[in-house]
PDB file of C-alpha atoms in Angstrom:
ATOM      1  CA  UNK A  10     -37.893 -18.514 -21.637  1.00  0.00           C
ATOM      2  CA  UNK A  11     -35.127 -18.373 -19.238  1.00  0.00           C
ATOM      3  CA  UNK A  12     -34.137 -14.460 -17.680  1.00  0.00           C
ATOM      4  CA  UNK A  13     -31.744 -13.272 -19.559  1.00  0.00           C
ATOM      5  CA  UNK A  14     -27.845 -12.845 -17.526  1.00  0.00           C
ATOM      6  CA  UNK A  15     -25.807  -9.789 -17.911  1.00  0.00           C
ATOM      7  CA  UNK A  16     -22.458 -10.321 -16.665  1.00  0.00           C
ATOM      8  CA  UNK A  17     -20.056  -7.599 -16.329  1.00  0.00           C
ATOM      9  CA  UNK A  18     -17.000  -6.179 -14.258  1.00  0.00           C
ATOM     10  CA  UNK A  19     -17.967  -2.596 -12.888  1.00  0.00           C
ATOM     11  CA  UNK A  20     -16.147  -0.940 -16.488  1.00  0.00           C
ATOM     12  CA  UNK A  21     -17.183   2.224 -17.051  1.00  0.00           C
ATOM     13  CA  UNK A  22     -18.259   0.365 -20.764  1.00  0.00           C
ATOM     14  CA  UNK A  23     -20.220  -2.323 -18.478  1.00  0.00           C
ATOM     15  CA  UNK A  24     -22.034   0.255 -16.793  1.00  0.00           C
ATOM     16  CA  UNK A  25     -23.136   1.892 -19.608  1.00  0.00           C
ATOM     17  CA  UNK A  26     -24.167  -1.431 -21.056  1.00  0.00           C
ATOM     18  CA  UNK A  27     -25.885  -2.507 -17.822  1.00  0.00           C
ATOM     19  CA  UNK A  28     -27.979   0.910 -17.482  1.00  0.00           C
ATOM     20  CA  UNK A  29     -29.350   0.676 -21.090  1.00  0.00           C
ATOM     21  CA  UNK A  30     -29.329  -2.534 -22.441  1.00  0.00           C
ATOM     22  CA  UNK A  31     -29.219  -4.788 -19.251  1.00  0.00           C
ATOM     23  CA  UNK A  32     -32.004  -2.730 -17.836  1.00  0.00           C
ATOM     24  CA  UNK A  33     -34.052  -3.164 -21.069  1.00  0.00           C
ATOM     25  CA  UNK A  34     -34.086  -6.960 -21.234  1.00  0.00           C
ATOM     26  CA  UNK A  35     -34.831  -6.704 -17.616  1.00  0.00           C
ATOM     27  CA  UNK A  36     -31.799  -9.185 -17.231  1.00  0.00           C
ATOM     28  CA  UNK A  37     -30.176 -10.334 -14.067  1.00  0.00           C
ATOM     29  CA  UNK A  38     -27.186  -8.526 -13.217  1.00  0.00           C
ATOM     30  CA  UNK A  39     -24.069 -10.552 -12.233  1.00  0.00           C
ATOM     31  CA  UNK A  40     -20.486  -8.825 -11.353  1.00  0.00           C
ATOM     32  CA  UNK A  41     -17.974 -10.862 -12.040  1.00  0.00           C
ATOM     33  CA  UNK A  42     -15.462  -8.798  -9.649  1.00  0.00           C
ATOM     34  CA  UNK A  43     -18.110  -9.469  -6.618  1.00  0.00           C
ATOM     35  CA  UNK A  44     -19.633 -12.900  -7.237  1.00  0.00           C
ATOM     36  CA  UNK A  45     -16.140 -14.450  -9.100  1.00  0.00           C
ATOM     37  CA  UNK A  46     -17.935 -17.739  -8.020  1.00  0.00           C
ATOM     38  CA  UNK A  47     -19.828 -17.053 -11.022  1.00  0.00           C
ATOM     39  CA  UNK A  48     -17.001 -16.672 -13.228  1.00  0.00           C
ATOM     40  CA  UNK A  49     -16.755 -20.642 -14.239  1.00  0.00           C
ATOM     41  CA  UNK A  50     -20.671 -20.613 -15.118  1.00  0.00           C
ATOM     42  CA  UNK A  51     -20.235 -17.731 -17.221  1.00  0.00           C
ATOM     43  CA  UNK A  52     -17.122 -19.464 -19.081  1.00  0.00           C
ATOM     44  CA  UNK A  53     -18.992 -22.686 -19.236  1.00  0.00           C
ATOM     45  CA  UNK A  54     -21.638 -20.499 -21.260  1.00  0.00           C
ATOM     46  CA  UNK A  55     -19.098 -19.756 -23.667  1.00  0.00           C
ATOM     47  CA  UNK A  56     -18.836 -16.025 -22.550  1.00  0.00           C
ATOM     48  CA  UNK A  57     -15.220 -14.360 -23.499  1.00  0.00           C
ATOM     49  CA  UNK A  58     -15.447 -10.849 -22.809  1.00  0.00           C
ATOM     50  CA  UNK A  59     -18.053  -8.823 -20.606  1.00  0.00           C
ATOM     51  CA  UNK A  60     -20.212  -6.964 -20.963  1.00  0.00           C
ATOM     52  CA  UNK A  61     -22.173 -10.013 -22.293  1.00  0.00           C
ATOM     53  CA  UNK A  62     -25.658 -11.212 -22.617  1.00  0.00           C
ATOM     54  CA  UNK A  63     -26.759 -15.092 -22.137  1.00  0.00           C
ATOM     55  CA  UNK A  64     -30.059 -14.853 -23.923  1.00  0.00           C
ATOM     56  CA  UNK A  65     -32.180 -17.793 -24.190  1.00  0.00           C
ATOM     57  CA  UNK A  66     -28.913 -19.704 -24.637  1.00  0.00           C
ATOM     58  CA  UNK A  67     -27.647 -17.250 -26.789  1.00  0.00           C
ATOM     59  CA  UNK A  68     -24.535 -15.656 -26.184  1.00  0.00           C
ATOM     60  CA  UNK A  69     -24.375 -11.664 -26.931  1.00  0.00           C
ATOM     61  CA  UNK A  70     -20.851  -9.673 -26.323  1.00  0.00           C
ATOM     62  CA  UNK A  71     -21.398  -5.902 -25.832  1.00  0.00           C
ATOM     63  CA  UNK A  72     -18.749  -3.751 -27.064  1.00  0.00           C
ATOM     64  CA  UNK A  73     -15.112  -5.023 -25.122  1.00  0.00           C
ATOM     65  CA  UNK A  74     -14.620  -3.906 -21.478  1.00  0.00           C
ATOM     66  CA  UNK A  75     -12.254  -6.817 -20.444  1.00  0.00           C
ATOM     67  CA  UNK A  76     -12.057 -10.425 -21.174  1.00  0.00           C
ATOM     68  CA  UNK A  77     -13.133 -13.693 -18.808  1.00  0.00           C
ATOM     69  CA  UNK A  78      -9.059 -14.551 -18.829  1.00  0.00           C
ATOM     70  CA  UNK A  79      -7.957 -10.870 -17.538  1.00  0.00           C
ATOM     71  CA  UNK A  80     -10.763 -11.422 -14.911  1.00  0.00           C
ATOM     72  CA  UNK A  81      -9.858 -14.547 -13.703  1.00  0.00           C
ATOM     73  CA  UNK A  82      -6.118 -13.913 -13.324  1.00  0.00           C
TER      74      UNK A  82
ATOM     75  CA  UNK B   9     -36.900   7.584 -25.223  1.00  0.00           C
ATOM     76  CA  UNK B  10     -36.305   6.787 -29.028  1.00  0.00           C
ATOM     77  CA  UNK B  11     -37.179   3.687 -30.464  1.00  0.00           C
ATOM     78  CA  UNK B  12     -33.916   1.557 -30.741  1.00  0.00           C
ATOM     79  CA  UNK B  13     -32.385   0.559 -34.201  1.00  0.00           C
ATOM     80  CA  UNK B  14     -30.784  -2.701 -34.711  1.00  0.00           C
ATOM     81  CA  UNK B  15     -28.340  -2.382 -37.505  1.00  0.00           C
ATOM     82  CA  UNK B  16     -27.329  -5.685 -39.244  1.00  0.00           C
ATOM     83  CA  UNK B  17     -26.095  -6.928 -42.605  1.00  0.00           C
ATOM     84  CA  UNK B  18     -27.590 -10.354 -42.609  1.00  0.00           C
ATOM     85  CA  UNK B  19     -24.259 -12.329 -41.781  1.00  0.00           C
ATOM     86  CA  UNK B  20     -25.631 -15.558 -39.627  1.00  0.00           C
ATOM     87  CA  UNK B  21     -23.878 -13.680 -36.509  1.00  0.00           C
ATOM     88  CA  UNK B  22     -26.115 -10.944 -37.165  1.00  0.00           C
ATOM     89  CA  UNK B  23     -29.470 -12.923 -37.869  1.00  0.00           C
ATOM     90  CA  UNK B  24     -28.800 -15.179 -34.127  1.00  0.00           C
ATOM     91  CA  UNK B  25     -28.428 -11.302 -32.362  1.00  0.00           C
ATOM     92  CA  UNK B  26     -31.655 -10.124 -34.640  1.00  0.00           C
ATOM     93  CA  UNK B  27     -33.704 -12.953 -33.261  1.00  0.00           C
ATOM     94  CA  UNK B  28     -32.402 -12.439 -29.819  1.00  0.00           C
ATOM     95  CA  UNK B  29     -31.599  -9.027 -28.835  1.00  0.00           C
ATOM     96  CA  UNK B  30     -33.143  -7.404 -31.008  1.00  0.00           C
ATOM     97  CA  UNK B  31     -36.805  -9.019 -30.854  1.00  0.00           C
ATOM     98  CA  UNK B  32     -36.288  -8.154 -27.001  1.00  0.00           C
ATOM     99  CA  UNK B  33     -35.641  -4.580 -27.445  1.00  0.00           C
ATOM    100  CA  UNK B  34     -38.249  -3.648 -30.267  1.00  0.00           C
ATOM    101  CA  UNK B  35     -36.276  -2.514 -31.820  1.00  0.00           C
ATOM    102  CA  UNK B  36     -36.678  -0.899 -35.610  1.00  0.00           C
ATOM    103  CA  UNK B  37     -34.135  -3.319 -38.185  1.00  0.00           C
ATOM    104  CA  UNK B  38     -32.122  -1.799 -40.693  1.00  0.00           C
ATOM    105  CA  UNK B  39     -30.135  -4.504 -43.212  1.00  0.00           C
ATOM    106  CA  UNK B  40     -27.291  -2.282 -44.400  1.00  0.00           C
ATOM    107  CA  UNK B  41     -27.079  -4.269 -47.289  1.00  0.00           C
ATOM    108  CA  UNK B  42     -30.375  -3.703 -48.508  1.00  0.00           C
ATOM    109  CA  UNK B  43     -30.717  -0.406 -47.552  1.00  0.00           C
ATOM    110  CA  UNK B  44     -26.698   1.292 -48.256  1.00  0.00           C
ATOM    111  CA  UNK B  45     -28.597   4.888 -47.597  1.00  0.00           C
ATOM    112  CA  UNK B  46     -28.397   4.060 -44.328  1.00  0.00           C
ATOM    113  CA  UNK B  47     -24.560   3.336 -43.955  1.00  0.00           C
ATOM    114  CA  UNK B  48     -23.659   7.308 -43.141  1.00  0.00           C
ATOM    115  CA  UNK B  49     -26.823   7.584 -40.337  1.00  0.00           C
ATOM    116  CA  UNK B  50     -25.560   4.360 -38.607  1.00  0.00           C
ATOM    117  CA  UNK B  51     -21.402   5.519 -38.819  1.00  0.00           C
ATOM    118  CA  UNK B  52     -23.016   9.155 -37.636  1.00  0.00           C
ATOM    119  CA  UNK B  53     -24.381   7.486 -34.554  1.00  0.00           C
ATOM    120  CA  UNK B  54     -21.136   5.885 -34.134  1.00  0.00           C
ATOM    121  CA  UNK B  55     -21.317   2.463 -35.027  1.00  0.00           C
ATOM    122  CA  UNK B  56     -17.922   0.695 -36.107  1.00  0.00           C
ATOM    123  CA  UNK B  57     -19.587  -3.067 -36.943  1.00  0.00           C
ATOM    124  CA  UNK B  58     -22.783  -4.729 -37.066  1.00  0.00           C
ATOM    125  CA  UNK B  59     -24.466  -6.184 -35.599  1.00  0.00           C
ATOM    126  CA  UNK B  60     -24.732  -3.024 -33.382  1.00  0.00           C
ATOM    127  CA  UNK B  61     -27.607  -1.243 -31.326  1.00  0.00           C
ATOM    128  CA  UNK B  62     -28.562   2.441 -31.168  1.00  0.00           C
ATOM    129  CA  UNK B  63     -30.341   2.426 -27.468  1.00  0.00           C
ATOM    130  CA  UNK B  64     -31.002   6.684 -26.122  1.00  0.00           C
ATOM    131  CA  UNK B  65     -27.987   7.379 -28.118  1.00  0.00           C
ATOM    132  CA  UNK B  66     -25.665   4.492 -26.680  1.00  0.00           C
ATOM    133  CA  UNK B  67     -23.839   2.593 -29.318  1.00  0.00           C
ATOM    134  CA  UNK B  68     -23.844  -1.437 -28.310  1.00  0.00           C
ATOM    135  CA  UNK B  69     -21.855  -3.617 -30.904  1.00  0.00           C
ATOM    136  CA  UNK B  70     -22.940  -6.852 -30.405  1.00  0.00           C
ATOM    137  CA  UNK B  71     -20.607  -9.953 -30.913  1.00  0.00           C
ATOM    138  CA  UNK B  72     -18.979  -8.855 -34.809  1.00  0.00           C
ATOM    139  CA  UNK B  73     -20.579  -9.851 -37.659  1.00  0.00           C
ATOM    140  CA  UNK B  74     -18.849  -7.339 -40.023  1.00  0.00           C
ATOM    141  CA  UNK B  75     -17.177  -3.581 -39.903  1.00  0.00           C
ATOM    142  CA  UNK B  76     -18.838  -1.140 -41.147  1.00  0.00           C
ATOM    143  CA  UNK B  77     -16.049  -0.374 -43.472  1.00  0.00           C
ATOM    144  CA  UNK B  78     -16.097  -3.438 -45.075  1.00  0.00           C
ATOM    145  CA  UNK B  79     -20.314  -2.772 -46.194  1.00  0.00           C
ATOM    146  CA  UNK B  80     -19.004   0.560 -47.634  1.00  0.00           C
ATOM    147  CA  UNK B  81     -16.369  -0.836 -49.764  1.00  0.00           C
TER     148      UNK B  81
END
């Protein structure tokens, strides 16, 4: 089982999502607005919005905090 | 810290986040659908759609499966 990723943008909604649920899966954190390198892997896992979860392949949107197109503009 | 409660309705959306997520978190399962009683606790807590997560009182709608206002109808 691969760690889980949670990608997110520094939201105030991210946050929230990174402290509780992030934290619980003991997932990797990724920020989008630092590491936009990452931005293309996280499309390419078929992530639209952060916060999201890629979880054993699995793709999990939490709540809406901003979507991959608004990040990448 | 509470247990968590996954709330779901059994739509295939929610079943993929149930094996996922939810497994990961412990959490407790509720199927609105067979258990309607359980409708007013979960739009209490805040929830708007399943399938959603109740984590130390944060609300985290995963993906959308349905709205809650479409189980109560």
């Amino acid at each position: 089982m691969t760690k889980p990723i949670f990608y997110h943008a520094g939201c105030t909604i991210c946050v929230e999502a990174e402290q509780q649920v992030a934290k619980a899966l003991n997932a990797e954190i990724v920020h989008l607005g630092e590491q936009p390198e990452r931005l293309s892997e996280a499309e390419a896992a078929g992530i639209k919005s952060v916060p999201a979860v890629l979880l054993n392949g699995g793709v999990f949107h939490i709540n809406f905090g901003a979507s991959l197109a608004d990040l990448k503009a």
